[in-house]
Tab-separated table of N, CA and C in Angstrom:
chain	number	residue	atom	x	y	z
A	29	UNK	N	102.085	81.021	95.221
A	29	UNK	CA	101.231	81.651	94.244
A	29	UNK	C	100.035	82.256	94.968
A	30	UNK	N	99.521	83.364	94.467
A	30	UNK	CA	98.369	84.041	95.073
A	30	UNK	C	97.160	83.970	94.141
A	31	UNK	N	95.999	83.797	94.744
A	31	UNK	CA	94.739	83.802	93.996
A	31	UNK	C	94.426	85.255	93.626
A	32	UNK	N	93.963	85.464	92.426
A	32	UNK	CA	93.626	86.792	91.928
A	32	UNK	C	92.522	87.445	92.780
A	33	UNK	N	92.644	88.744	92.971
A	33	UNK	CA	91.668	89.498	93.767
A	33	UNK	C	90.275	89.492	93.150
A	34	UNK	N	90.175	89.221	91.850
A	34	UNK	CA	88.861	89.204	91.203
A	34	UNK	C	88.285	87.785	91.061
A	35	UNK	N	88.819	86.844	91.851
A	35	UNK	CA	88.284	85.480	91.832
A	35	UNK	C	86.807	85.513	92.237
A	36	UNK	N	86.053	84.564	91.736
A	36	UNK	CA	84.608	84.536	91.944
A	36	UNK	C	84.229	83.945	93.299
A	37	UNK	N	83.379	84.673	94.001
A	37	UNK	CA	82.739	84.153	95.207
A	37	UNK	C	81.239	84.304	94.972
A	38	UNK	N	80.585	83.192	94.716
A	38	UNK	CA	79.132	83.228	94.459
A	38	UNK	C	78.400	83.675	95.721
A	39	UNK	N	77.507	84.615	95.571
A	39	UNK	CA	76.734	85.151	96.694
A	39	UNK	C	76.042	84.026	97.467
A	40	UNK	N	75.528	83.039	96.732
A	40	UNK	CA	74.819	81.916	97.350
A	40	UNK	C	75.727	81.092	98.257
A	41	UNK	N	77.014	81.054	97.947
A	41	UNK	CA	77.960	80.316	98.808
A	41	UNK	C	77.982	80.934	100.201
A	42	UNK	N	77.853	82.243	100.257
A	42	UNK	CA	77.859	82.934	101.541
A	42	UNK	C	76.503	82.813	102.236
A	43	UNK	N	75.442	83.168	101.524
A	43	UNK	CA	74.128	83.290	102.149
A	43	UNK	C	73.345	81.982	102.269
A	44	UNK	N	73.580	81.052	101.376
A	44	UNK	CA	72.821	79.799	101.411
A	44	UNK	C	73.636	78.604	101.888
A	45	UNK	N	74.939	78.778	102.023
A	45	UNK	CA	75.796	77.651	102.398
A	45	UNK	C	76.558	77.942	103.691
A	46	UNK	N	77.373	78.973	103.713
A	46	UNK	CA	78.214	79.227	104.887
A	46	UNK	C	77.445	79.810	106.071
A	47	UNK	N	76.525	80.713	105.823
A	47	UNK	CA	75.878	81.440	106.911
A	47	UNK	C	74.494	80.918	107.276
A	48	UNK	N	74.054	79.847	106.667
A	48	UNK	CA	72.777	79.213	107.029
A	48	UNK	C	73.074	77.932	107.791
A	49	UNK	N	72.305	77.697	108.859
A	49	UNK	CA	72.491	76.473	109.630
A	49	UNK	C	72.196	75.260	108.751
A	50	UNK	N	73.042	74.258	108.871
A	50	UNK	CA	72.866	73.000	108.143
A	50	UNK	C	73.052	71.865	109.141
A	51	UNK	N	72.260	70.816	108.993
A	51	UNK	CA	72.383	69.670	109.892
A	51	UNK	C	73.743	68.991	109.755
A	52	UNK	N	74.278	68.977	108.546
A	52	UNK	CA	75.547	68.314	108.290
A	52	UNK	C	76.561	69.352	107.811
A	53	UNK	N	77.770	69.296	108.338
A	53	UNK	CA	78.865	70.191	107.934
A	53	UNK	C	78.507	71.668	108.085
A	54	UNK	N	77.831	72.006	109.188
A	54	UNK	CA	77.445	73.391	109.433
A	54	UNK	C	78.658	74.275	109.665
A	55	UNK	N	78.677	75.419	109.037
A	55	UNK	CA	79.752	76.390	109.219
A	55	UNK	C	79.234	77.685	109.838
A	56	UNK	N	77.911	77.838	109.907
A	56	UNK	CA	77.320	79.075	110.411
A	56	UNK	C	77.643	79.304	111.880
A	57	UNK	N	77.703	78.266	112.672
A	57	UNK	CA	77.999	78.423	114.099
A	57	UNK	C	79.428	78.931	114.286
A	58	UNK	N	80.368	78.316	113.620
A	58	UNK	CA	81.766	78.739	113.676
A	58	UNK	C	81.911	80.188	113.215
A	59	UNK	N	81.291	80.523	112.092
A	59	UNK	CA	81.379	81.885	111.561
A	59	UNK	C	80.650	82.878	112.460
A	60	UNK	N	79.579	82.436	113.092
A	60	UNK	CA	78.857	83.283	114.043
A	60	UNK	C	79.721	83.672	115.233
A	61	UNK	N	80.571	82.760	115.686
A	61	UNK	CA	81.487	83.063	116.793
A	61	UNK	C	82.460	84.179	116.425
A	62	UNK	N	82.734	84.311	115.131
A	62	UNK	CA	83.617	85.380	114.656
A	62	UNK	C	82.845	86.665	114.364
A	63	UNK	N	81.508	86.585	114.455
A	63	UNK	CA	80.674	87.766	114.243
A	63	UNK	C	80.043	87.876	112.876
A	64	UNK	N	80.131	86.821	112.077
A	64	UNK	CA	79.534	86.847	110.737
A	64	UNK	C	78.108	86.291	110.788
A	65	UNK	N	77.185	87.005	110.145
A	65	UNK	CA	75.781	86.589	110.059
A	65	UNK	C	75.280	86.893	108.646
A	66	UNK	N	74.047	86.508	108.374
A	66	UNK	CA	73.451	86.845	107.080
A	66	UNK	C	73.395	88.359	106.882
A	67	UNK	N	73.225	89.088	107.967
A	67	UNK	CA	73.113	90.548	107.883
A	67	UNK	C	74.408	91.227	107.454
A	68	UNK	N	75.549	90.576	107.671
A	68	UNK	CA	76.828	91.177	107.267
A	68	UNK	C	77.633	90.239	106.364
A	69	UNK	N	76.946	89.557	105.473
A	69	UNK	CA	77.610	88.601	104.573
A	69	UNK	C	78.673	89.277	103.702
A	70	UNK	N	78.499	90.573	103.419
A	70	UNK	CA	79.521	91.301	102.650
A	70	UNK	C	80.846	91.353	103.408
A	71	UNK	N	80.773	91.472	104.738
A	71	UNK	CA	81.984	91.480	105.552
A	71	UNK	C	82.690	90.124	105.478
A	72	UNK	N	81.920	89.049	105.417
A	72	UNK	CA	82.523	87.724	105.274
A	72	UNK	C	83.251	87.623	103.941
A	73	UNK	N	82.636	88.093	102.873
A	73	UNK	CA	83.296	88.064	101.573
A	73	UNK	C	84.599	88.859	101.616
A	74	UNK	N	84.559	90.028	102.216
A	74	UNK	CA	85.755	90.861	102.329
A	74	UNK	C	86.843	90.143	103.124
A	75	UNK	N	86.459	89.480	104.205
A	75	UNK	CA	87.423	88.755	105.035
A	75	UNK	C	88.039	87.570	104.285
A	76	UNK	N	87.227	86.856	103.523
A	76	UNK	CA	87.735	85.734	102.729
A	76	UNK	C	88.748	86.248	101.707
A	77	UNK	N	88.412	87.327	101.045
A	77	UNK	CA	89.324	87.904	100.050
A	77	UNK	C	90.614	88.408	100.699
A	78	UNK	N	90.512	89.028	101.877
A	78	UNK	CA	91.696	89.538	102.560
A	78	UNK	C	92.609	88.398	102.996
A	79	UNK	N	92.040	87.343	103.533
A	79	UNK	CA	92.833	86.188	103.957
A	79	UNK	C	93.504	85.537	102.757
A	80	UNK	N	92.757	85.415	101.669
A	80	UNK	CA	93.300	84.812	100.451
A	80	UNK	C	94.427	85.663	99.874
A	81	UNK	N	94.250	86.971	99.872
A	81	UNK	CA	95.262	87.871	99.307
A	81	UNK	C	96.553	87.867	100.117
A	82	UNK	N	96.448	87.598	101.403
A	82	UNK	CA	97.609	87.671	102.292
A	82	UNK	C	98.410	86.368	102.387
A	83	UNK	N	97.910	85.303	101.759
A	83	UNK	CA	98.546	83.988	101.919
A	83	UNK	C	98.681	83.263	100.584
A	84	UNK	N	99.704	82.430	100.505
A	84	UNK	CA	99.934	81.644	99.297
A	84	UNK	C	98.882	80.561	99.133
A	85	UNK	N	98.553	80.279	97.896
A	85	UNK	CA	97.661	79.176	97.547
A	85	UNK	C	98.522	78.014	97.062
A	86	UNK	N	98.215	76.836	97.557
A	86	UNK	CA	98.972	75.639	97.198
A	86	UNK	C	98.041	74.670	96.483
A	87	UNK	N	98.478	74.186	95.334
A	87	UNK	CA	97.663	73.211	94.596
A	87	UNK	C	97.581	71.927	95.410
A	88	UNK	N	96.367	71.525	95.725
A	88	UNK	CA	96.120	70.360	96.565
A	88	UNK	C	95.882	69.104	95.740
A	89	UNK	N	95.101	69.249	94.671
A	89	UNK	CA	94.816	68.083	93.820
A	89	UNK	C	94.210	68.524	92.498
A	90	UNK	N	94.360	67.662	91.521
A	90	UNK	CA	93.808	67.885	90.178
A	90	UNK	C	92.691	66.871	89.976
A	91	UNK	N	91.559	67.349	89.474
A	91	UNK	CA	90.434	66.464	89.182
A	91	UNK	C	89.908	66.786	87.801
A	92	UNK	N	88.903	66.071	87.377
A	92	UNK	CA	88.299	66.350	86.071
A	92	UNK	C	87.570	67.689	86.077
A	93	UNK	N	87.289	68.228	87.282
A	93	UNK	CA	86.618	69.523	87.401
A	93	UNK	C	87.592	70.686	87.357
A	94	UNK	N	88.859	70.410	87.621
A	94	UNK	CA	89.877	71.447	87.655
A	94	UNK	C	90.859	71.207	88.781
A	95	UNK	N	91.631	72.227	89.101
A	95	UNK	CA	92.645	72.132	90.147
A	95	UNK	C	92.144	72.810	91.413
A	96	UNK	N	92.252	72.097	92.529
A	96	UNK	CA	91.836	72.637	93.813
A	96	UNK	C	93.048	73.225	94.531
A	97	UNK	N	92.878	74.447	95.026
A	97	UNK	CA	93.940	75.156	95.735
A	97	UNK	C	93.523	75.394	97.182
A	98	UNK	N	94.491	75.307	98.084
A	98	UNK	CA	94.276	75.474	99.511
A	98	UNK	C	95.016	76.720	99.981
A	99	UNK	N	94.328	77.541	100.758
A	99	UNK	CA	94.925	78.724	101.375
A	99	UNK	C	94.736	78.594	102.882
A	100	UNK	N	95.830	78.627	103.638
A	100	UNK	CA	95.779	78.621	105.103
A	100	UNK	C	95.996	80.052	105.567
A	101	UNK	N	95.161	80.524	106.488
A	101	UNK	CA	95.343	81.886	106.986
A	101	UNK	C	94.407	82.201	108.132
A	102	UNK	N	94.480	83.419	108.593
A	102	UNK	CA	93.677	83.897	109.700
A	102	UNK	C	92.490	84.686	109.149
A	103	UNK	N	91.275	84.223	109.445
A	103	UNK	CA	90.055	84.909	109.025
A	103	UNK	C	89.639	85.842	110.153
A	104	UNK	N	89.621	87.145	109.884
A	104	UNK	CA	89.283	88.144	110.896
A	104	UNK	C	87.832	88.574	110.747
A	105	UNK	N	87.083	88.449	111.838
A	105	UNK	CA	85.688	88.869	111.852
A	105	UNK	C	85.463	89.978	112.855
A	106	UNK	N	84.239	90.470	112.944
A	106	UNK	CA	83.917	91.542	113.881
A	106	UNK	C	84.160	91.180	115.348
A	107	UNK	N	84.111	89.887	115.684
A	107	UNK	CA	84.265	89.467	117.081
A	107	UNK	C	85.555	88.690	117.357
A	108	UNK	N	86.422	88.596	116.393
A	108	UNK	CA	87.667	87.864	116.604
A	108	UNK	C	88.176	87.238	115.330
A	109	UNK	N	89.205	86.431	115.468
A	109	UNK	CA	89.782	85.773	114.289
A	109	UNK	C	90.137	84.336	114.623
A	110	UNK	N	90.275	83.560	113.562
A	110	UNK	CA	90.591	82.137	113.736
A	110	UNK	C	91.280	81.629	112.484
A	111	UNK	N	92.164	80.668	112.673
A	111	UNK	CA	92.849	80.045	111.545
A	111	UNK	C	91.851	79.212	110.742
A	112	UNK	N	91.890	79.388	109.422
A	112	UNK	CA	90.982	78.671	108.528
A	112	UNK	C	91.745	78.091	107.343
A	113	UNK	N	91.069	77.203	106.666
A	113	UNK	CA	91.505	76.677	105.377
A	113	UNK	C	90.454	77.126	104.376
A	114	UNK	N	90.895	77.776	103.318
A	114	UNK	CA	89.985	78.241	102.262
A	114	UNK	C	90.304	77.458	100.995
A	115	UNK	N	89.278	76.907	100.372
A	115	UNK	CA	89.442	76.093	99.172
A	115	UNK	C	88.941	76.864	97.952
A	116	UNK	N	89.774	76.885	96.923
A	116	UNK	CA	89.446	77.525	95.643
A	116	UNK	C	89.571	76.489	94.529
A	117	UNK	N	88.800	76.652	93.482
A	117	UNK	CA	88.859	75.782	92.309
A	117	UNK	C	89.269	76.610	91.103
A	118	UNK	N	90.245	76.100	90.359
A	118	UNK	CA	90.663	76.745	89.115
A	118	UNK	C	90.211	75.843	87.973
A	119	UNK	N	89.309	76.363	87.156
A	119	UNK	CA	88.773	75.595	86.026
A	119	UNK	C	89.496	75.892	84.732
A	120	UNK	N	90.508	76.719	84.792
A	120	UNK	CA	91.232	77.077	83.585
A	120	UNK	C	91.985	78.371	83.789
A	121	UNK	N	92.300	79.024	82.745
A	121	UNK	CA	93.136	80.213	82.779
A	121	UNK	C	92.578	81.257	83.753
A	122	UNK	N	93.205	81.372	84.912
A	122	UNK	CA	92.859	82.385	85.921
A	122	UNK	C	91.385	82.438	86.303
A	123	UNK	N	90.654	81.364	86.137
A	123	UNK	CA	89.227	81.339	86.473
A	123	UNK	C	89.034	80.652	87.826
A	124	UNK	N	89.386	81.349	88.895
A	124	UNK	CA	89.262	80.783	90.239
A	124	UNK	C	87.883	81.052	90.804
A	125	UNK	N	87.348	80.061	91.507
A	125	UNK	CA	86.080	80.261	92.190
A	125	UNK	C	86.175	79.657	93.591
A	126	UNK	N	85.544	80.334	94.535
A	126	UNK	CA	85.531	79.926	95.934
A	126	UNK	C	84.703	78.655	96.082
A	127	UNK	N	85.226	77.701	96.850
A	127	UNK	CA	84.499	76.455	97.098
A	127	UNK	C	83.963	76.431	98.523
A	128	UNK	N	84.845	76.568	99.511
A	128	UNK	CA	84.415	76.522	100.911
A	128	UNK	C	85.535	76.997	101.819
A	129	UNK	N	85.223	77.047	103.085
A	129	UNK	CA	86.242	77.276	104.107
A	129	UNK	C	85.851	76.480	105.339
A	130	UNK	N	86.823	76.211	106.183
A	130	UNK	CA	86.568	75.504	107.438
A	130	UNK	C	87.698	75.814	108.413
A	131	UNK	N	87.459	75.586	109.711
A	131	UNK	CA	88.508	75.854	110.700
A	131	UNK	C	89.756	75.016	110.403
A	132	UNK	N	90.904	75.615	110.590
A	132	UNK	CA	92.181	74.916	110.396
A	132	UNK	C	92.536	74.243	111.708
A	133	UNK	N	92.219	72.974	111.822
A	133	UNK	CA	92.438	72.235	113.053
A	133	UNK	C	93.916	72.081	113.397
A	134	UNK	N	94.764	72.089	112.392
A	134	UNK	CA	96.209	71.991	112.620
A	134	UNK	C	96.728	73.227	113.339
A	135	UNK	N	96.213	74.396	112.992
A	135	UNK	CA	96.657	75.655	113.599
A	135	UNK	C	95.976	75.933	114.928
A	136	UNK	N	94.889	75.243	115.204
A	136	UNK	CA	94.122	75.493	116.425
A	136	UNK	C	94.675	74.757	117.640
A	137	UNK	N	95.661	73.933	117.437
A	137	UNK	CA	96.216	73.145	118.562
A	137	UNK	C	97.183	73.939	119.370
C-alpha cells in the first residue's frame, strides 16, 4: 500500500524537530550529512514525499492514537543518499501524518 501524496507533514516536524540539534535522539547531524539544513527544509519535505511515494507502507502497529505505518527507502539529499525508515500515522480515513524518520540500520550493514 502507498501513502497518499497529500499526506500531512507539519512544518514544525521539519524545522523544530528533524533539522534542529537535540541532546537526545538528534536527527539533524544525520540529515546534515545528506545536505539538509534549516535553509533547505523544503527539499527535505520533497525528499520524504519522494521516498514515501516510491515505496510500500506496511502497517507496523495499531494503538489508541491510530495505525502506524513504516516505509523503508532511500532518502536522497543534496550531498548523497541513505536508507531510512519513515513513520506515518493514520488516524482514520486517509488521514496520514508524518511522525519521524531515522537511519535504516538494517540496510546500512
